Structure formats: structure tokens, C-alpha cells
Amino acid sequence: MLHLRLIVPSDRTGEVTDLLEGTVGAAHLVVLPGVARDPVGDVVLCDVAREAGDELIGALRELGVAEYGAITVERMDLTLSAHADRAKEDAPGEGADAVLWEELTDVTHEESTFSITYVAFLTVATMLAACGVMLDNAILIVGAMAVGPEFGPLAGISTALVQRAPRLVWRSLWALVGGFAAAMVLTAGFAWLMDLFGLFNASMIEAPRPNTAFVWQPDWMSFVVALLAGIAGTLSLTSAKSGALIGVAISVTTVPAAANAAVAFSYNDFNQMTGSIQQLLANLGGIVLAGTLTLLAQKALWMAALRWYAAHPKPPAAADA
């Protein structure tokens, strides 16, 4: 269930409550007259089944609640109520299959910001991966993959393409390209500094490195893995199963490829640098493609499910159970 807290001017409360009362899947409607101070108005509380949430939030936006008041949505982990159980039964579709597009857009927008913190995380992850490739240490590579924050902008691009939001596309693309560029430049300087202290040397980059050689040797399997990771990552965002993102992070060779490209550049090994950049682009492209196709499929399947439920409404006895 989702919990909605709305601030509504008193003269518009009637139409908002009419909308909530007429929404299949809504329950626990509460109106607190005149308690809101900024903006001034009534506070309206309501719980709604996740599968009915996106349509209801869209309808509230059409009423202008987001402009003249406020819409706050919270996820509820546990609701013990016969009314809530009935609301979930009445709502069409399954909650796990529903996509809250407003929430997805907001999350990806926030995680697609070119900020100091974002660049710092990406840079540290790339430096960790540089140590991993130079030492041929797979554990460091996995750790660096888990630290990297690059899935946010990748998901932002996919979401913006599906939602046809060009500003978010460019914002996410800038975070992705600018972030990797900054991280790779700083990692090249880090490699030079490590060489100065005798911790890195040319023989390390030229060694066979069987555990990490895949980083600069892209093939079709790299692209396939990126596609699968993009599907899993997108599903984890839309279904709120954030734990799956860790598995996604350690499945793709984005940060390690960027790290190896930076280190190879610092040692003038342009063959490895080129291969690493190809690996990076293959992974980034595969994730964006898979994420976009997954969101389009989810959108189409959800609309088809709604049409099916509209054509096969539940009988009154089932709805009252």
C-alpha cells in the first residue's frame, strides 16, 4: 500500500475527496480541515493500493494539487486492515507489476545529478578498480563495481526516453559522460602518483593478468551480460527491490573498464586503452538499451492488463469478499 498526504485549499477539498472516494483501490480517507499552514489549506490523508497509485497520482496532478498544494507519497511496509485488503483486491492488476512513473522519474532525476558526491563516489570506485586491475585482484574489481553509482544516470536516460523527457535525457547523459571523464582523468593522475611512489609500474600493466584481462577484451558476451543486467536493474527500480541493484552493479564492467583505460593511458598502452573504452561503451549501451526496452514492455503489459480487467470486471460477490 501507498500512503498519500495531500495539502489542498479548502475550496478544492471537495473535488479531491470525490476523486479519492471514487478511486478503486483507495481506503482510509481522512480529512483534517484547516490544519495546513504552508500552504494554507486542509490536509487529506489516504491509503491506496500500489497498482492504483500511478493513475491516482496522475489524476491529482491534473486537478492541480501539485501546483496549489502538495502531494506526498510514502511506501507502507505493513498495513493491517480489512479495508486495505479489500482495496488491494479491488484494484486491477498486481502491485508488483505496477510502475509508479512519478516516483521513478523523481528517483532517477535525483540520482542523475552531476554533483560533487556523485563524482567522488565514481572516482573512488574507479581508483579502487585501478588497484584491482594492476594487482589482478578480482575482489577489488567486485568491490569497485559495488561502489560505482553509474546505474542512476543510465536508468535516468532509459526513463527519460520512455517518458519523452529530453531535459532529463541530457541531464543524465551529462552526469554519465562528465562523471566518467572526471573519474578517468583523476584516476590517470592517481596511477601516475602510485608509479611515483613505486606502487605501480609498467610491468604490471603489461602482465597477462588472467583474472582481469576481460576488462579490455570486449566480446558479444559483454554486451549480453550488460543487457541482462539492465533488465534486472530496471525491474529492481520499478518494483522497489533495491537489493537486486547490488547484483546488477557487480555484473557489468563499466567502472573497471574506465579504470583500465585511465591506467593504460598513463602508461601509453593505447591498445589496452582502446579495448577498455570499447568495453565501457558496450556495457553502457547495453544497459541503456535493455532498460529502455524493459520500461516500454512494462508500460505496454500494464496497459494490456488494465484493458483486460476493464473487460472482465470482478463480480460484486468477489469485490465484497
Short mmCIF file of N, CA and C in Angstrom, two decimals, residues 1 25 27-28 47 49 79-90:
data_model
loop_
_atom_site.label_atom_id
_atom_site.label_comp_id
_atom_site.label_asym_id
_atom_site.label_seq_id
_atom_site.Cartn_x
_atom_site.Cartn_y
_atom_site.Cartn_z
N MET A 1 0.84 -1.20 0.00
CA MET A 1 0.00 0.00 0.00
C MET A 1 0.88 1.25 0.00
N GLY A 25 -9.42 0.90 -5.17
CA GLY A 25 -8.13 0.59 -4.55
C GLY A 25 -7.74 1.57 -3.46
N ALA A 27 -8.41 3.60 0.23
CA ALA A 27 -9.02 3.31 1.53
C ALA A 27 -8.51 4.31 2.56
N HIS A 28 -9.15 4.30 3.73
CA HIS A 28 -8.68 5.07 4.89
C HIS A 28 -8.60 6.58 4.59
N ASP A 47 -4.88 6.03 1.90
CA ASP A 47 -4.05 4.90 1.51
C ASP A 47 -4.59 4.34 0.20
N ALA A 49 -3.82 1.18 -2.94
CA ALA A 49 -3.06 0.03 -3.42
C ALA A 49 -2.05 0.50 -4.46
N THR A 79 0.33 -2.95 6.54
CA THR A 79 -0.98 -2.36 6.81
C THR A 79 -1.92 -3.48 7.23
N LEU A 80 -2.42 -3.41 8.44
CA LEU A 80 -3.36 -4.41 8.95
C LEU A 80 -4.75 -3.80 8.96
N SER A 81 -5.53 -4.12 7.95
CA SER A 81 -6.85 -3.52 7.81
C SER A 81 -7.66 -4.31 6.80
N ALA A 82 -8.89 -4.66 7.17
CA ALA A 82 -9.78 -5.33 6.22
C ALA A 82 -10.10 -4.42 5.05
N HIS A 83 -10.21 -3.10 5.33
CA HIS A 83 -10.48 -2.14 4.25
C HIS A 83 -9.30 -2.11 3.27
N ALA A 84 -8.07 -2.16 3.78
CA ALA A 84 -6.91 -2.18 2.89
C ALA A 84 -6.86 -3.47 2.08
N ASP A 85 -7.21 -4.57 2.71
CA ASP A 85 -7.23 -5.84 1.99
C ASP A 85 -8.24 -5.81 0.86
N ARG A 86 -9.42 -5.24 1.12
CA ARG A 86 -10.43 -5.12 0.08
C ARG A 86 -9.96 -4.19 -1.04
N ALA A 87 -9.29 -3.10 -0.65
CA ALA A 87 -8.81 -2.15 -1.66
C ALA A 87 -7.81 -2.82 -2.59
N LYS A 88 -6.91 -3.64 -2.03
CA LYS A 88 -5.93 -4.33 -2.87
C LYS A 88 -6.60 -5.37 -3.76
N GLU A 89 -7.66 -6.02 -3.25
CA GLU A 89 -8.37 -7.00 -4.07
C GLU A 89 -9.12 -6.33 -5.20
N ASP A 90 -9.68 -5.15 -4.92
CA ASP A 90 -10.48 -4.44 -5.93
C ASP A 90 -9.62 -3.80 -7.01
#
